[in-house]
CSV table of C-alpha atoms in Angstrom, one decimal:
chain,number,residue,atom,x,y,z
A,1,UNK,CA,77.5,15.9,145.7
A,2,UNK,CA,75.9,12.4,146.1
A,3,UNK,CA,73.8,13.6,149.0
A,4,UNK,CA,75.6,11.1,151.7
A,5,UNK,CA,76.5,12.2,154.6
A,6,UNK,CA,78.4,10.5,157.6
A,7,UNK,CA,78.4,10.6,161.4
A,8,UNK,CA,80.2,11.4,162.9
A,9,UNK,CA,83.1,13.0,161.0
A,10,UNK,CA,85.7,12.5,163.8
A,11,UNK,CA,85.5,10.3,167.3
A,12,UNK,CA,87.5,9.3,169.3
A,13,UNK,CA,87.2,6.4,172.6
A,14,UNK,CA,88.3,4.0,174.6
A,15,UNK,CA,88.9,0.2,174.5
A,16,UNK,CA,85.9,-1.7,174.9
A,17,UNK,CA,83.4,0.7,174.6
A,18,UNK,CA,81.0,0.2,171.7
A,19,UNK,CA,80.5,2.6,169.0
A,20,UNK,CA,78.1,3.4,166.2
A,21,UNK,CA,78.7,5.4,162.8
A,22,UNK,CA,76.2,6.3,160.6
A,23,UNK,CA,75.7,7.1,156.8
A,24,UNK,CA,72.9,8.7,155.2
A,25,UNK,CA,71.7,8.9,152.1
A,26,UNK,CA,69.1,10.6,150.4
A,27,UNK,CA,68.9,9.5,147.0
A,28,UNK,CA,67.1,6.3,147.3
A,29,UNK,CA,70.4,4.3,146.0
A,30,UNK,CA,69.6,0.5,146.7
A,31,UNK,CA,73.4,-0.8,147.6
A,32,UNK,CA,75.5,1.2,150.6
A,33,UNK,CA,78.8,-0.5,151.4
A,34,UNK,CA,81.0,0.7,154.4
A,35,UNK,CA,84.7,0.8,154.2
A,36,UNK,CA,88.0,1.4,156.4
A,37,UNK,CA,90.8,2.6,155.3
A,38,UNK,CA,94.7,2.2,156.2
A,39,UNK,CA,97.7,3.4,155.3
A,40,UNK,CA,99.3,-0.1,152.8
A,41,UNK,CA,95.9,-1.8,152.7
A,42,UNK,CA,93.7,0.4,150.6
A,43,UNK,CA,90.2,0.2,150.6
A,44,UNK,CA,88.5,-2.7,152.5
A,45,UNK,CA,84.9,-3.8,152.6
A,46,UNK,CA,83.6,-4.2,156.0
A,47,UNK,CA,79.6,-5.3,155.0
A,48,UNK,CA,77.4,-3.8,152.3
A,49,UNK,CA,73.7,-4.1,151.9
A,50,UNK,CA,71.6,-4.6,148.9
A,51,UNK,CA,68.5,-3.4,150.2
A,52,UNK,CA,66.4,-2.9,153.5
A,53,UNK,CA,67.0,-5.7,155.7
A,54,UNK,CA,69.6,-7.4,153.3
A,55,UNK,CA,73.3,-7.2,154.4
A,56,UNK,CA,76.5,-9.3,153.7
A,57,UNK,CA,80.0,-9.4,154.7
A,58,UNK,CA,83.0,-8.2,153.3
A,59,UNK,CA,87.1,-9.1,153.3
A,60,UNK,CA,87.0,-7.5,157.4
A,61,UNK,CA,84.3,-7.9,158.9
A,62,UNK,CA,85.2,-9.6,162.0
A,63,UNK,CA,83.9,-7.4,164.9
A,64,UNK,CA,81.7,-5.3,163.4
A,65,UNK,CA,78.2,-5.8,162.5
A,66,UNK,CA,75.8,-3.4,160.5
A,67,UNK,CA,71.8,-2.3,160.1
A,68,UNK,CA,69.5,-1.2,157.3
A,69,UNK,CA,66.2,-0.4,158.5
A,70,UNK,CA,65.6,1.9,156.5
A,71,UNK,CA,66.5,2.8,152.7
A,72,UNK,CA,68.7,5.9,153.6
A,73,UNK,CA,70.8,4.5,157.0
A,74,UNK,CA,72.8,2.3,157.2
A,75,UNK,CA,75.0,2.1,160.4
A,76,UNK,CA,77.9,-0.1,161.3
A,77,UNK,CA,78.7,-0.8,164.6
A,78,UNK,CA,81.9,-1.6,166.7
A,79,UNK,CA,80.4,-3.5,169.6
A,80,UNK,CA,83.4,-3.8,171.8
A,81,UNK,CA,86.4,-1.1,170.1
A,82,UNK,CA,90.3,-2.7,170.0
A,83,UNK,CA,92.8,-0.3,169.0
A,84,UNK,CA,93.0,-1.9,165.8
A,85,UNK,CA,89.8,-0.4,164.5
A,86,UNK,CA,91.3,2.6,164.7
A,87,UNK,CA,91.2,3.7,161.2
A,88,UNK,CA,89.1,6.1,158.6
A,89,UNK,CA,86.0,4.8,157.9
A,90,UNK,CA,84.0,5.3,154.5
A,91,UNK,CA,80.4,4.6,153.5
A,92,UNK,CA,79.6,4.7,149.5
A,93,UNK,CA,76.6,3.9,148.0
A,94,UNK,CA,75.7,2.8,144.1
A,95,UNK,CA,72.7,1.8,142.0
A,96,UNK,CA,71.7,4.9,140.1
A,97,UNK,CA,72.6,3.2,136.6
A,98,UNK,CA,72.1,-0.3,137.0
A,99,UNK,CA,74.1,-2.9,138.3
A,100,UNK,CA,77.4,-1.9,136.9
A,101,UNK,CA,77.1,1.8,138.3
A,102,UNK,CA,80.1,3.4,139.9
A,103,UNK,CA,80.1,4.0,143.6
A,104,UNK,CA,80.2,7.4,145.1
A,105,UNK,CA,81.6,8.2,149.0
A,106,UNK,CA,80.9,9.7,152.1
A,107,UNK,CA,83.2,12.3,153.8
A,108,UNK,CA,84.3,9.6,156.1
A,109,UNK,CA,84.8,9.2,160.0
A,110,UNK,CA,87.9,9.1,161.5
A,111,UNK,CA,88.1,6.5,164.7
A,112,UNK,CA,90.4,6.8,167.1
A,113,UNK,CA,90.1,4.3,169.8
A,114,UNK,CA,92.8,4.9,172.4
B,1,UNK,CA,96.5,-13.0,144.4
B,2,UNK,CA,95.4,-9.3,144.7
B,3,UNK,CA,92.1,-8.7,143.2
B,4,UNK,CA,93.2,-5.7,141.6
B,5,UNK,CA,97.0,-4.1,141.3
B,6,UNK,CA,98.6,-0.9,141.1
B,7,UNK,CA,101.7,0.0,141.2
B,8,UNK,CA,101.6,2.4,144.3
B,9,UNK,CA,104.3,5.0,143.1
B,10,UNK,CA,105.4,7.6,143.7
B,11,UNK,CA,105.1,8.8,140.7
B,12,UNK,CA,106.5,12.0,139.6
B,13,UNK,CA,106.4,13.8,136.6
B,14,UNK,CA,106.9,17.4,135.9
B,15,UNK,CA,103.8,20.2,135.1
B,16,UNK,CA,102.6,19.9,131.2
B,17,UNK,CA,103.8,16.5,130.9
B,18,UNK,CA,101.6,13.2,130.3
B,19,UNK,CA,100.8,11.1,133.7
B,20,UNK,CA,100.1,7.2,133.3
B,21,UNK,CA,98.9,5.2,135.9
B,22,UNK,CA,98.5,1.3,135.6
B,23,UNK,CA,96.5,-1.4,136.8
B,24,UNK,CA,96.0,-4.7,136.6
B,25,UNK,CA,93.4,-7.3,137.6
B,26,UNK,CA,92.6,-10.9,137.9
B,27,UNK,CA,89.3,-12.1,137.2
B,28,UNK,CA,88.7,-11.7,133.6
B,29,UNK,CA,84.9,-11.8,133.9
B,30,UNK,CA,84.8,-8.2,135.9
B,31,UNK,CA,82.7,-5.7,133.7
B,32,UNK,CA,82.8,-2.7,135.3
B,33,UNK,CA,86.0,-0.6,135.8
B,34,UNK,CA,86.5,2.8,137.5
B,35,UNK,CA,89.4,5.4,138.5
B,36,UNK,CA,88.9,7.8,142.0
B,37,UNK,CA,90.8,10.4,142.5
B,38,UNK,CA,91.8,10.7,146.4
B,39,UNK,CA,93.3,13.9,148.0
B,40,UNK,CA,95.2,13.4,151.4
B,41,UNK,CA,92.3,13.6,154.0
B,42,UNK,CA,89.8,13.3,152.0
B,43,UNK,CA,87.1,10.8,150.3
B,44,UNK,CA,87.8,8.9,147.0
B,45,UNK,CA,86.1,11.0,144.0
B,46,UNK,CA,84.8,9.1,141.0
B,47,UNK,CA,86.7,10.5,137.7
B,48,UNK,CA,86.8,7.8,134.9
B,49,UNK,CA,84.0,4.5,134.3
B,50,UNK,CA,85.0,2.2,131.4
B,51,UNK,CA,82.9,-0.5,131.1
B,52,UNK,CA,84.1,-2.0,127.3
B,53,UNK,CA,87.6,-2.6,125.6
B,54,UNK,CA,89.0,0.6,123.9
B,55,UNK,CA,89.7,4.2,125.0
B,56,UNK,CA,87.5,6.7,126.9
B,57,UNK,CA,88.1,10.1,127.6
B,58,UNK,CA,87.0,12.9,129.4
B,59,UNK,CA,89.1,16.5,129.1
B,60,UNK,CA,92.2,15.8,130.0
B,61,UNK,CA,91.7,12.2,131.0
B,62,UNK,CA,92.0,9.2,129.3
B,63,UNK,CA,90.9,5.5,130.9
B,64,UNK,CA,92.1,3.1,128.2
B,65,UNK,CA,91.1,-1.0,129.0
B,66,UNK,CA,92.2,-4.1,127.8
B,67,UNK,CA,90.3,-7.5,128.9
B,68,UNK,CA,92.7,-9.7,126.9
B,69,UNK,CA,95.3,-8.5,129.4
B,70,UNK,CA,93.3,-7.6,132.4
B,71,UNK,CA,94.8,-4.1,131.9
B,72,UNK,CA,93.5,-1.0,133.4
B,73,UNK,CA,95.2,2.6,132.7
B,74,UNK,CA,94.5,6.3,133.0
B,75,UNK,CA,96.4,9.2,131.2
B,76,UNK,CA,96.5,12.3,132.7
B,77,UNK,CA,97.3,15.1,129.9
B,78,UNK,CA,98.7,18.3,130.5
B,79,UNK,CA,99.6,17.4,134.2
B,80,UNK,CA,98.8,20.4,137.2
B,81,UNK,CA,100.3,20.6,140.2
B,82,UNK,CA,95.9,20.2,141.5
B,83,UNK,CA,96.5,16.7,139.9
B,84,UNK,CA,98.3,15.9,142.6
B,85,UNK,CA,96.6,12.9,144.7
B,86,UNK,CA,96.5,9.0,145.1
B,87,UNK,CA,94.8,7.5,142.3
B,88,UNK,CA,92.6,4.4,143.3
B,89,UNK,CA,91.7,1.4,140.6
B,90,UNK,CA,88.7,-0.4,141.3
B,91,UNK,CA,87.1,-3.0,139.5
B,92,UNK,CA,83.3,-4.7,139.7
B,93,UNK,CA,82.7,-8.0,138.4
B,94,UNK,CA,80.0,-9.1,136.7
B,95,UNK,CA,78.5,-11.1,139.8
B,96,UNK,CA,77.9,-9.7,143.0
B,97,UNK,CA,78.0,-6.0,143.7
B,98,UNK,CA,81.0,-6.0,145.8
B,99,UNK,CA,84.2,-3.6,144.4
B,100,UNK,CA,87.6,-4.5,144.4
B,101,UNK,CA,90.0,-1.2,145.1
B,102,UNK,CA,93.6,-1.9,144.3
B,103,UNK,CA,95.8,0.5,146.9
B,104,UNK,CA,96.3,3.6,144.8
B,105,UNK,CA,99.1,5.3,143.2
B,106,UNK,CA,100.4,8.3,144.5
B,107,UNK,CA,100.6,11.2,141.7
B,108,UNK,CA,103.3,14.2,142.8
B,109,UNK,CA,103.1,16.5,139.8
B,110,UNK,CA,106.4,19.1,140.1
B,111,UNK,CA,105.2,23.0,139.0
């Protein structure tokens, strides 16, 4: 067990509304990445941070935006939801063994956004 | 170009028998290779990190990389039906700290 923990672990809403996951962490890892996944496209990176503060984007990050204001949260944010967010949604985090350190993931959230 | 390719199955093979999933990738400075285990529903879970040329193993698996070829595989000996999952390549180059996930391989072993 990593000790990460994402909420929520299921949600589902409508069009237009805005919604919020978290991930938690409590291992004082330095990166946290978030994820979605879809059935054909694998793994894609949303945004990860490298620290408090300090975020970038990834391959999808078009209409989502993220926080880090503290070492153990990191939340991503849908701030008006299209049906094609709909999707599983993963946080991982890395940094116990140096740069090249594997990652290690969250439970995920499933989004369903009707 | 894909970052990182697999070959996304299925692939069957029957209990006992060896299991070999490939990958490929296609920036030859990436350092950092790694094999994840996913069961349906569920998260990816870290089994195998290679980081130099040669073979690794651990139990029954074996991660075996090539940088000359940009050539990522795992053996799984002695397959279970439990080994059952979609098996995810993902590779970490040696700038940045973003990982490239190729789109898994799905692993069906018959009891």
């Amino acid at each position: 067990d990593a000790g990460i923990t994402q909420s929520p672990r299921h949600k589902v809403t409508e069009t237009g509304t805005p919604v919020t996951l978290r991930c938690h962490q409590t291992e004082n890892h330095r990166y946290m990445y978030w994820y979605r996944q879809d059935p054909g496209h694998g793994l894609r990176l949303i945004h990860y941070s490298y620290g408090v503060k300090d975020t970038d984007k990834g391959e999808v990050s078009d209409g989502y935006s993220v926080s880090r204001s503290k070492t153990e949260d990191f939340l991503l944010t849908l701030e008006s939801a299209t049906s094609s967010q709909t999707s599983v949604y993963f946080c991982a985090i890395s940094g116990t063994q140096g740069r090249e350190g594997p990652q290690h993931f969250g439970d995920g959230t499933r989004l369903s956004i009707l | 170009q894909k970052e990182v390719e697999q070959n996304s199955g299925p692939l069957s093979v029957p209990e006992g028998a060896i299991a070999s999933l490939n990958c490929t990738y296609s920036d030859r400075g990436s350092q950092s290779f790694f094999w994840y285990r996913q069961y349906s529903g569920k998260s990816p879970e870290l089994i195998m990190s290679i980081y130099s040329n040669g073979d690794k193993e651990d139990g029954r698996f074996t991660a075996q990389l090539n940088k000359a070829s940009q050539y990522v595989s795992l053996l799984i000996r002695d397959s279970q039906p439990s080994d059952s999952a979609t098996y995810l390549c993902a590779v970490k180059k040696n700038t940045g700290n973003q990982f490239y996930f190729g789109t898994g391989t799905s692993l069906t072993v018959i009891p």
